[in-house]
Short mmCIF file of N, CA and C in Angstrom, two decimals:
data_model
loop_
_atom_site.label_atom_id
_atom_site.label_comp_id
_atom_site.label_asym_id
_atom_site.label_seq_id
_atom_site.Cartn_x
_atom_site.Cartn_y
_atom_site.Cartn_z
N UNK A 1229 -14.37 -48.75 -3.88
CA UNK A 1229 -12.42 -48.23 -4.17
C UNK A 1229 -12.50 -46.87 -5.37
N UNK A 1230 -13.07 -47.74 -6.22
CA UNK A 1230 -12.94 -46.60 -7.40
C UNK A 1230 -13.54 -45.63 -7.48
N UNK A 1231 -14.65 -45.23 -6.18
CA UNK A 1231 -15.53 -44.72 -6.22
C UNK A 1231 -14.70 -43.51 -5.24
N UNK A 1232 -13.99 -43.89 -4.48
CA UNK A 1232 -13.45 -43.39 -3.44
C UNK A 1232 -12.13 -42.15 -3.52
N UNK A 1233 -11.65 -42.93 -5.05
CA UNK A 1233 -10.52 -42.77 -5.72
C UNK A 1233 -10.62 -41.66 -6.54
N UNK A 1234 -11.90 -41.81 -7.64
CA UNK A 1234 -12.76 -40.59 -7.91
C UNK A 1234 -12.80 -39.29 -7.17
N UNK A 1235 -13.37 -39.86 -6.39
CA UNK A 1235 -14.02 -38.23 -5.35
C UNK A 1235 -12.61 -37.53 -5.10
N UNK A 1236 -11.41 -38.43 -4.59
CA UNK A 1236 -10.67 -37.80 -3.92
C UNK A 1236 -9.91 -36.77 -5.55
N UNK A 1237 -9.79 -37.56 -6.24
CA UNK A 1237 -9.41 -37.17 -7.90
C UNK A 1237 -10.26 -35.33 -7.44
N UNK A 1238 -11.39 -35.65 -8.06
CA UNK A 1238 -12.47 -34.70 -8.20
C UNK A 1238 -11.96 -33.71 -7.06
N UNK A 1239 -12.02 -33.86 -6.12
CA UNK A 1239 -11.51 -32.69 -4.81
C UNK A 1239 -10.48 -32.22 -4.89
N UNK A 1240 -9.10 -33.12 -5.37
CA UNK A 1240 -7.97 -32.28 -5.67
C UNK A 1240 -7.57 -31.53 -7.34
N UNK A 1241 -8.90 -32.10 -8.31
CA UNK A 1241 -9.04 -31.09 -9.29
C UNK A 1241 -9.89 -29.58 -9.07
N UNK A 1242 -10.56 -29.69 -7.94
CA UNK A 1242 -11.67 -28.48 -7.62
C UNK A 1242 -10.70 -27.56 -6.19
N UNK A 1243 -9.44 -28.09 -5.81
CA UNK A 1243 -8.85 -27.27 -5.22
C UNK A 1243 -8.04 -27.05 -5.75
N UNK A 1244 -7.73 -27.59 -7.13
CA UNK A 1244 -6.06 -26.54 -7.28
C UNK A 1244 -6.94 -25.54 -8.66
N UNK A 1245 -8.13 -25.95 -9.25
CA UNK A 1245 -8.76 -24.65 -9.80
C UNK A 1245 -9.49 -23.41 -8.96
N UNK A 1246 -9.98 -23.87 -7.74
CA UNK A 1246 -10.27 -22.66 -6.53
C UNK A 1246 -9.10 -21.87 -6.48
N UNK A 1247 -7.49 -22.70 -6.21
CA UNK A 1247 -6.42 -21.97 -5.60
C UNK A 1247 -6.23 -20.92 -6.99
N UNK A 1248 -6.13 -21.44 -8.34
CA UNK A 1248 -5.78 -21.21 -9.65
C UNK A 1248 -6.60 -19.80 -9.67
N UNK A 1249 -8.50 -19.74 -9.78
CA UNK A 1249 -8.84 -18.63 -9.94
C UNK A 1249 -8.84 -17.79 -8.82
N UNK A 1250 -8.31 -18.16 -7.39
CA UNK A 1250 -7.87 -16.82 -6.58
C UNK A 1250 -6.91 -16.48 -7.25
N UNK A 1251 -5.80 -17.09 -7.85
CA UNK A 1251 -4.32 -16.46 -7.81
C UNK A 1251 -4.95 -15.48 -9.04
N UNK A 1252 -6.26 -15.68 -9.95
CA UNK A 1252 -5.86 -15.31 -11.05
C UNK A 1252 -6.81 -14.07 -10.94
N UNK A 1253 -8.16 -14.21 -9.94
CA UNK A 1253 -8.64 -12.78 -9.32
C UNK A 1253 -7.71 -11.96 -8.37
N UNK A 1254 -6.79 -12.51 -7.62
CA UNK A 1254 -5.79 -11.31 -7.50
C UNK A 1254 -5.24 -10.65 -7.70
N UNK A 1255 -4.69 -11.20 -9.10
CA UNK A 1255 -3.97 -10.28 -9.67
C UNK A 1255 -4.70 -9.50 -10.81
N UNK A 1256 -5.96 -9.73 -11.13
CA UNK A 1256 -6.81 -8.70 -11.85
C UNK A 1256 -7.06 -7.91 -10.73
N UNK A 1257 -7.75 -8.04 -9.24
CA UNK A 1257 -7.38 -6.64 -8.46
C UNK A 1257 -6.33 -5.95 -8.57
N UNK A 1258 -4.90 -6.13 -8.79
CA UNK A 1258 -4.28 -5.68 -8.61
C UNK A 1258 -3.79 -4.87 -10.11
N UNK A 1259 -4.59 -5.67 -11.14
CA UNK A 1259 -4.28 -4.79 -12.10
C UNK A 1259 -5.23 -3.87 -12.39
N UNK A 1260 -6.34 -3.95 -12.16
CA UNK A 1260 -7.61 -2.99 -11.83
C UNK A 1260 -7.23 -1.76 -11.46
N UNK A 1261 -6.90 -2.26 -9.79
CA UNK A 1261 -5.89 -1.18 -8.45
C UNK A 1261 -5.06 -0.19 -9.71
N UNK A 1262 -4.07 -1.10 -10.09
CA UNK A 1262 -3.03 -0.06 -10.84
C UNK A 1262 -3.62 0.60 -11.55
N UNK A 1263 -4.06 0.44 -12.51
CA UNK A 1263 -4.87 1.18 -13.75
C UNK A 1263 -5.66 2.27 -13.08
N UNK A 1264 -6.27 2.31 -11.99
CA UNK A 1264 -6.89 3.20 -11.29
C UNK A 1264 -6.33 4.41 -10.67
N UNK A 1265 -4.84 3.70 -10.12
CA UNK A 1265 -4.05 4.44 -9.40
C UNK A 1265 -3.34 5.13 -10.68
N UNK A 1266 -3.57 4.89 -11.63
CA UNK A 1266 -2.27 5.13 -12.52
C UNK A 1266 -2.70 6.83 -13.09
N UNK A 1267 -4.40 6.39 -13.10
CA UNK A 1267 -5.43 7.60 -13.87
C UNK A 1267 -4.88 8.54 -13.09
N UNK A 1268 -5.24 8.04 -11.52
CA UNK A 1268 -5.37 9.37 -10.53
C UNK A 1268 -4.32 9.88 -10.27
N UNK A 1269 -3.11 9.48 -10.46
CA UNK A 1269 -1.80 9.77 -9.95
C UNK A 1269 -1.76 10.94 -11.05
N UNK A 1270 -2.31 10.58 -12.44
CA UNK A 1270 -1.91 11.26 -14.09
C UNK A 1270 -2.65 12.76 -13.89
N UNK A 1271 -3.52 12.45 -13.33
CA UNK A 1271 -4.66 13.69 -12.55
C UNK A 1271 -4.19 15.00 -11.76
N UNK A 1272 -2.98 14.30 -11.12
CA UNK A 1272 -1.86 15.01 -10.15
C UNK A 1272 -0.71 16.08 -9.93
N UNK A 1273 -0.81 17.17 -9.59
CA UNK A 1273 0.54 17.55 -9.29
C UNK A 1273 0.58 18.62 -7.78
N UNK A 1274 1.26 17.36 -7.37
CA UNK A 1274 1.64 17.24 -6.09
C UNK A 1274 3.10 18.66 -5.77
N UNK A 1275 2.30 19.13 -4.66
CA UNK A 1275 3.17 20.48 -4.01
C UNK A 1275 3.16 20.45 -2.63
N UNK A 1276 4.25 20.35 -1.83
CA UNK A 1276 4.30 20.34 -0.39
C UNK A 1276 2.79 20.90 0.39
N UNK A 1277 2.71 20.95 0.60
CA UNK A 1277 1.40 21.63 1.57
C UNK A 1277 2.08 21.61 3.21
N UNK A 1278 2.49 20.88 3.77
CA UNK A 1278 2.68 21.26 4.87
C UNK A 1278 4.03 20.06 5.29
N UNK A 1279 4.91 21.18 6.50
CA UNK A 1279 5.51 20.22 6.97
C UNK A 1279 5.51 20.08 8.72
N UNK A 1280 5.01 19.00 9.15
CA UNK A 1280 4.77 18.40 10.66
C UNK A 1280 6.07 18.39 11.13
N UNK A 1281 5.64 18.06 12.22
CA UNK A 1281 6.59 17.16 13.39
C UNK A 1281 5.94 16.76 14.65
N UNK A 1282 5.00 16.33 13.93
CA UNK A 1282 3.71 15.38 15.13
C UNK A 1282 5.41 14.08 14.78
N UNK A 1283 5.20 13.49 15.96
CA UNK A 1283 5.67 12.41 16.59
C UNK A 1283 7.47 12.98 16.77
N UNK A 1284 7.51 14.24 16.81
CA UNK A 1284 8.72 14.88 16.53
C UNK A 1284 9.81 14.45 15.46
N UNK A 1285 9.25 13.96 14.35
CA UNK A 1285 9.86 13.44 13.51
C UNK A 1285 9.07 14.93 12.37
N UNK A 1286 10.24 15.30 11.30
CA UNK A 1286 9.55 16.44 10.56
C UNK A 1286 9.71 15.17 8.94
N UNK A 1287 8.01 15.75 8.75
CA UNK A 1287 7.86 15.45 8.02
C UNK A 1287 7.23 16.28 6.74
N UNK A 1288 7.33 15.62 5.58
CA UNK A 1288 6.35 16.55 4.15
C UNK A 1288 5.54 16.03 4.00
N UNK A 1289 4.40 16.68 3.62
CA UNK A 1289 2.79 16.21 3.55
C UNK A 1289 2.65 16.73 1.93
N UNK A 1290 2.33 15.71 1.17
CA UNK A 1290 2.19 16.11 -0.17
C UNK A 1290 0.54 15.86 -0.70
N UNK A 1291 -0.33 16.57 -0.79
CA UNK A 1291 -1.81 16.32 -1.24
C UNK A 1291 -2.10 16.82 -2.83
N UNK A 1292 -3.01 15.79 -3.23
CA UNK A 1292 -3.79 15.76 -4.37
C UNK A 1292 -4.61 15.37 -4.81
N UNK A 1293 -6.03 16.67 -5.04
CA UNK A 1293 -6.94 16.05 -4.47
C UNK A 1293 -7.75 15.75 -6.60
N UNK A 1294 -8.64 14.97 -6.78
CA UNK A 1294 -9.07 14.82 -8.12
C UNK A 1294 -10.73 14.12 -8.11
N UNK A 1295 -11.56 14.00 -9.29
CA UNK A 1295 -12.47 13.90 -9.43
C UNK A 1295 -12.68 12.57 -8.33
N UNK A 1296 -14.47 12.26 -8.63
CA UNK A 1296 -14.05 11.21 -7.72
C UNK A 1296 -14.75 11.08 -6.50
N UNK A 1297 -14.49 12.19 -5.81
CA UNK A 1297 -13.61 11.60 -4.42
C UNK A 1297 -12.33 11.75 -4.05
N UNK A 1298 -11.46 11.90 -5.19
CA UNK A 1298 -10.25 10.98 -4.77
C UNK A 1298 -9.40 12.12 -4.46
N UNK A 1299 -8.41 11.57 -3.58
CA UNK A 1299 -7.11 11.95 -2.81
C UNK A 1299 -6.31 11.28 -2.86
N UNK A 1300 -4.86 11.77 -3.11
CA UNK A 1300 -3.71 11.11 -2.59
C UNK A 1300 -2.91 12.14 -1.55
N UNK A 1301 -2.50 11.02 -0.68
CA UNK A 1301 -1.68 11.81 0.78
C UNK A 1301 -0.24 11.25 0.54
N UNK A 1302 0.25 11.60 0.43
CA UNK A 1302 2.22 11.63 0.57
C UNK A 1302 2.65 11.92 1.19
N UNK A 1303 3.24 11.04 2.18
CA UNK A 1303 3.96 11.41 3.54
C UNK A 1303 5.89 11.12 3.39
N UNK A 1304 6.69 11.89 3.77
CA UNK A 1304 8.04 11.45 3.28
C UNK A 1304 9.06 12.17 4.44
N UNK A 1305 9.79 11.50 4.86
CA UNK A 1305 10.64 12.14 5.96
C UNK A 1305 12.26 11.51 5.63
N UNK A 1306 12.93 12.13 6.60
CA UNK A 1306 14.85 11.53 6.72
C UNK A 1306 14.93 11.61 7.61
N UNK A 1307 15.66 10.62 8.05
CA UNK A 1307 16.17 10.62 9.56
C UNK A 1307 17.45 8.90 9.56
N UNK A 1308 18.21 9.41 10.05
CA UNK A 1308 19.65 8.20 10.26
C UNK A 1308 19.53 7.29 9.23
N UNK A 1309 19.72 8.12 7.99
CA UNK A 1309 20.41 8.07 6.67
C UNK A 1309 19.14 7.43 6.03
N UNK A 1310 17.76 7.18 6.62
CA UNK A 1310 16.68 6.24 6.44
C UNK A 1310 15.46 7.50 5.39
N UNK A 1311 15.20 7.57 4.45
CA UNK A 1311 14.26 8.06 3.85
C UNK A 1311 13.24 6.74 3.77
N UNK A 1312 11.75 7.44 4.21
CA UNK A 1312 10.68 6.99 4.41
C UNK A 1312 9.68 7.34 3.60
N UNK A 1313 8.69 6.82 3.19
CA UNK A 1313 7.60 7.85 2.31
C UNK A 1313 6.06 6.62 2.44
N UNK A 1314 5.13 6.96 3.05
CA UNK A 1314 3.62 6.41 2.56
C UNK A 1314 3.10 7.19 1.66
N UNK A 1315 2.51 6.72 1.01
CA UNK A 1315 1.29 6.69 -0.16
C UNK A 1315 -0.23 6.42 0.15
N UNK A 1316 -0.81 7.24 0.12
CA UNK A 1316 -2.52 6.67 0.33
C UNK A 1316 -3.24 7.21 -0.63
N UNK A 1317 -4.23 6.29 -1.20
CA UNK A 1317 -4.86 6.45 -2.90
C UNK A 1317 -6.05 6.04 -2.18
N UNK A 1318 -6.82 7.32 -2.41
CA UNK A 1318 -8.19 7.28 -1.92
C UNK A 1318 -9.56 7.58 -3.01
N UNK A 1319 -10.32 6.52 -3.53
CA UNK A 1319 -10.89 6.64 -4.79
C UNK A 1319 -12.85 6.49 -4.23
N UNK A 1320 -13.61 7.61 -4.20
CA UNK A 1320 -14.56 7.68 -3.82
C UNK A 1320 -14.71 7.55 -2.38
N UNK A 1321 -13.80 8.31 -1.99
CA UNK A 1321 -13.72 8.48 -0.45
C UNK A 1321 -13.40 6.75 0.29
N UNK A 1322 -12.81 5.92 -0.35
CA UNK A 1322 -12.53 4.99 -0.09
C UNK A 1322 -10.74 4.66 -0.33
N UNK A 1323 -9.78 4.15 0.71
CA UNK A 1323 -8.81 3.48 0.51
C UNK A 1323 -8.50 2.68 -0.17
N UNK A 1324 -7.78 2.64 -1.25
CA UNK A 1324 -7.69 1.45 -2.92
C UNK A 1324 -6.42 1.23 -2.69
N UNK A 1325 -5.80 1.66 -2.29
CA UNK A 1325 -4.16 1.53 -2.51
C UNK A 1325 -3.33 2.32 -1.55
N UNK A 1326 -2.30 1.52 -1.23
CA UNK A 1326 -1.39 2.32 -0.22
C UNK A 1326 -0.19 1.80 -0.51
N UNK A 1327 0.92 2.46 -0.06
CA UNK A 1327 2.55 2.18 -0.60
C UNK A 1327 3.60 3.04 0.31
N UNK A 1328 4.08 1.96 1.41
CA UNK A 1328 5.53 1.93 1.68
C UNK A 1328 6.27 2.04 1.73
N UNK A 1329 7.71 3.44 1.60
CA UNK A 1329 8.84 2.42 0.87
C UNK A 1329 9.58 3.09 2.20
N UNK A 1330 10.98 2.08 2.13
CA UNK A 1330 12.18 2.62 3.22
C UNK A 1330 13.45 2.93 1.45
N UNK A 1331 13.69 3.63 2.18
CA UNK A 1331 15.58 3.53 1.30
C UNK A 1331 16.70 3.83 2.43
N UNK A 1332 17.88 3.23 2.10
CA UNK A 1332 18.61 3.21 2.75
C UNK A 1332 19.51 4.00 2.06
N UNK A 1333 19.76 5.39 2.61
CA UNK A 1333 20.81 6.30 1.40
C UNK A 1333 21.44 7.02 2.80
N UNK A 1334 22.73 6.77 2.62
CA UNK A 1334 23.69 7.77 3.80
C UNK A 1334 24.07 8.86 2.59
N UNK A 1335 24.13 9.78 3.73
CA UNK A 1335 24.61 11.45 2.78
C UNK A 1335 25.50 11.65 1.29
N UNK A 1336 25.38 12.15 0.95
CA UNK A 1336 26.04 12.25 -0.51
C UNK A 1336 26.02 10.79 -1.06
N UNK A 1337 24.99 9.91 -0.92
CA UNK A 1337 25.25 8.71 -1.68
C UNK A 1337 23.83 8.86 -2.53
N UNK A 1338 23.16 7.78 -3.60
CA UNK A 1338 22.55 7.78 -4.33
C UNK A 1338 22.37 6.41 -2.88
N UNK A 1339 20.49 5.88 -3.94
CA UNK A 1339 19.62 4.95 -2.54
C UNK A 1339 20.87 3.67 -3.03
N UNK A 1340 21.15 3.16 -1.77
CA UNK A 1340 22.17 1.53 -1.24
C UNK A 1340 20.99 0.45 -1.35
N UNK A 1341 19.89 0.61 -0.85
CA UNK A 1341 19.12 -0.48 -0.30
C UNK A 1341 17.78 0.15 -0.51
N UNK A 1342 16.46 -0.67 -1.05
CA UNK A 1342 15.01 -0.49 -0.59
C UNK A 1342 14.37 -1.19 -0.16
N UNK A 1343 13.27 -0.75 0.29
CA UNK A 1343 12.17 -1.86 0.60
C UNK A 1343 11.01 -1.34 0.51
N UNK A 1344 9.92 -1.83 -0.22
CA UNK A 1344 8.63 -1.19 -0.23
C UNK A 1344 7.34 -2.27 -0.34
N UNK A 1345 6.24 -2.18 -0.26
CA UNK A 1345 5.15 -2.94 0.06
C UNK A 1345 4.08 -1.99 -0.68
N UNK A 1346 3.46 -2.53 -1.40
CA UNK A 1346 2.12 -2.22 -1.99
C UNK A 1346 0.61 -3.06 -1.45
N UNK A 1347 -0.09 -1.88 -0.74
CA UNK A 1347 -1.23 -3.09 -0.54
C UNK A 1347 -2.18 -2.47 -1.40
N UNK A 1348 -3.37 -3.27 -1.25
CA UNK A 1348 -4.27 -3.16 -2.00
C UNK A 1348 -5.45 -3.43 -1.43
N UNK A 1349 -6.49 -2.91 -1.21
CA UNK A 1349 -7.58 -2.73 0.13
C UNK A 1349 -8.78 -2.35 -0.65
N UNK A 1350 -9.86 -2.38 -0.43
CA UNK A 1350 -11.50 -1.97 -0.48
C UNK A 1350 -11.90 -2.13 0.44
N UNK A 1351 -12.90 -0.80 1.00
CA UNK A 1351 -13.74 -1.46 1.74
C UNK A 1351 -13.63 -1.58 3.61
N UNK A 1352 -12.25 -1.41 3.67
CA UNK A 1352 -11.26 -1.39 4.78
C UNK A 1352 -10.41 -3.05 5.15
N UNK A 1353 -10.63 -3.77 3.89
CA UNK A 1353 -10.06 -5.00 4.06
C UNK A 1353 -9.11 -5.01 3.00
N UNK A 1354 -8.08 -5.63 3.49
CA UNK A 1354 -6.70 -5.86 2.95
C UNK A 1354 -6.93 -6.78 2.07
N UNK A 1355 -7.06 -6.90 0.44
CA UNK A 1355 -7.32 -7.72 -0.59
C UNK A 1355 -5.69 -8.82 -1.19
N UNK A 1356 -4.88 -7.56 -0.73
CA UNK A 1356 -3.51 -7.83 -1.42
C UNK A 1356 -2.75 -7.23 -0.75
N UNK A 1357 -1.20 -8.05 -1.18
CA UNK A 1357 -0.10 -7.39 -0.91
C UNK A 1357 1.17 -7.11 -1.95
N UNK A 1358 1.76 -6.43 -2.09
CA UNK A 1358 3.22 -7.16 -2.94
C UNK A 1358 4.82 -6.77 -2.10
N UNK A 1359 5.58 -7.17 -1.77
CA UNK A 1359 6.56 -6.22 -1.21
C UNK A 1359 7.48 -6.75 -1.80
N UNK A 1360 8.23 -5.53 -1.85
CA UNK A 1360 9.90 -5.88 -3.07
C UNK A 1360 11.06 -5.72 -1.68
N UNK A 1361 11.73 -6.49 -2.33
CA UNK A 1361 13.13 -5.73 -0.94
C UNK A 1361 13.41 -6.40 0.33
N UNK A 1362 14.39 -6.30 1.02
CA UNK A 1362 14.19 -6.76 2.27
C UNK A 1362 13.97 -5.88 3.37
N UNK A 1363 12.88 -6.16 4.37
CA UNK A 1363 12.54 -5.13 5.12
C UNK A 1363 11.41 -5.75 6.18
N UNK A 1364 10.45 -5.11 6.44
CA UNK A 1364 9.58 -5.50 7.61
C UNK A 1364 9.23 -6.64 7.27
N UNK A 1365 8.39 -6.75 6.28
CA UNK A 1365 8.08 -8.01 5.82
C UNK A 1365 8.89 -9.51 6.01
N UNK A 1366 9.85 -8.88 6.37
CA UNK A 1366 10.37 -10.30 6.91
C UNK A 1366 10.65 -10.69 7.83
N UNK A 1367 9.99 -9.77 8.94
CA UNK A 1367 9.87 -9.98 9.96
C UNK A 1367 8.58 -11.13 10.69
N UNK A 1368 8.44 -12.29 10.96
CA UNK A 1368 7.56 -12.83 11.06
C UNK A 1368 6.40 -12.37 11.97
N UNK A 1369 6.37 -10.93 13.00
CA UNK A 1369 5.92 -10.86 13.72
C UNK A 1369 5.18 -9.57 13.26
N UNK A 1370 5.14 -8.94 11.74
CA UNK A 1370 5.05 -7.75 11.20
C UNK A 1370 3.93 -8.22 10.65
N UNK A 1371 2.58 -7.31 10.98
CA UNK A 1371 1.14 -7.67 10.90
C UNK A 1371 0.21 -6.67 9.35
N UNK A 1372 0.57 -7.43 8.21
CA UNK A 1372 0.43 -6.40 7.11
C UNK A 1372 -1.08 -5.41 7.62
N UNK A 1373 -2.22 -5.73 8.32
CA UNK A 1373 -3.24 -4.79 8.36
C UNK A 1373 -2.98 -3.80 9.54
N UNK A 1374 -1.74 -3.97 10.31
CA UNK A 1374 -1.36 -1.98 10.12
C UNK A 1374 -1.24 -0.91 9.33
N UNK A 1375 -1.61 -1.43 8.31
CA UNK A 1375 -2.10 -0.54 7.44
C UNK A 1375 -2.70 0.07 7.88
N UNK A 1376 -4.13 -0.20 8.09
CA UNK A 1376 -5.21 0.67 8.35
C UNK A 1376 -4.63 1.45 9.48
N UNK A 1377 -4.06 0.86 10.58
CA UNK A 1377 -3.93 2.03 11.96
C UNK A 1377 -2.87 3.17 11.24
N UNK A 1378 -1.81 2.97 10.32
CA UNK A 1378 -1.39 4.27 9.63
C UNK A 1378 -1.63 4.69 8.73
N UNK A 1379 -3.10 4.70 8.54
CA UNK A 1379 -4.11 4.96 7.46
C UNK A 1379 -4.80 6.25 7.93
N UNK A 1380 -4.82 5.79 9.38
CA UNK A 1380 -6.38 6.59 10.43
C UNK A 1380 -5.34 7.17 11.28
N UNK A 1381 -3.85 7.12 11.48
CA UNK A 1381 -2.88 8.10 12.39
C UNK A 1381 -3.00 9.25 11.47
N UNK A 1382 -2.51 9.15 10.21
CA UNK A 1382 -2.27 9.96 9.01
C UNK A 1382 -3.87 10.98 8.86
N UNK A 1383 -4.71 10.44 8.38
CA UNK A 1383 -5.94 11.13 8.52
C UNK A 1383 -6.03 11.91 9.88
N UNK A 1384 -5.96 11.62 10.96
CA UNK A 1384 -6.23 12.20 12.45
C UNK A 1384 -5.34 13.30 12.24
N UNK A 1385 -3.49 13.31 11.78
CA UNK A 1385 -2.50 14.60 11.76
C UNK A 1385 -3.24 15.30 10.54
N UNK A 1386 -3.67 14.72 9.63
CA UNK A 1386 -3.96 15.31 8.57
C UNK A 1386 -4.93 16.30 8.63
N UNK A 1387 -5.78 16.20 9.46
CA UNK A 1387 -7.37 16.70 9.97
C UNK A 1387 -6.51 18.04 11.22
N UNK A 1388 -5.43 17.60 11.87
CA UNK A 1388 -4.69 18.53 12.54
C UNK A 1388 -3.95 20.11 11.99
N UNK A 1389 -3.28 19.44 11.12
CA UNK A 1389 -2.63 20.51 10.02
C UNK A 1389 -3.71 21.53 9.55
N UNK A 1390 -3.07 22.80 10.03
CA UNK A 1390 -4.11 24.09 10.47
C UNK A 1390 -4.20 24.79 8.76
N UNK A 1391 -4.87 25.13 8.26
CA UNK A 1391 -5.23 25.01 6.63
C UNK A 1391 -5.65 26.60 6.80
#
């Protein structure tokens, strides 16, 4: 009996420390990625490089390239009092961070409500995400890996923009 209780106790301790370890490593991933993204953004001077109408919606594209095959794509639009922005950060040709933001902004007002989700990725895998505000992430049918399909679509659209 003592042996069984001891094993269960050890198992519980192992599970607890494993979860704590994952939480710490997930936090470390976010900290490291945030540091790289901040450094990358500090090297950027964004300018609107294109205005597109893919999917019949007017969108502004801003692009910044920096060392180590790095690039930042920012796409924004405003329709029906909703400001939408997507940002993708690539380092060494790999998507490492993405952020989607939606702000409810009635005409002639400041932002009334905001939702955003930050995605931390590596080699096509979602490592972590943080969502703030009320929005898509509250829908139980929402799938966070949709960010990869969105990113792929944006790359296709970017390649269609006439240089």
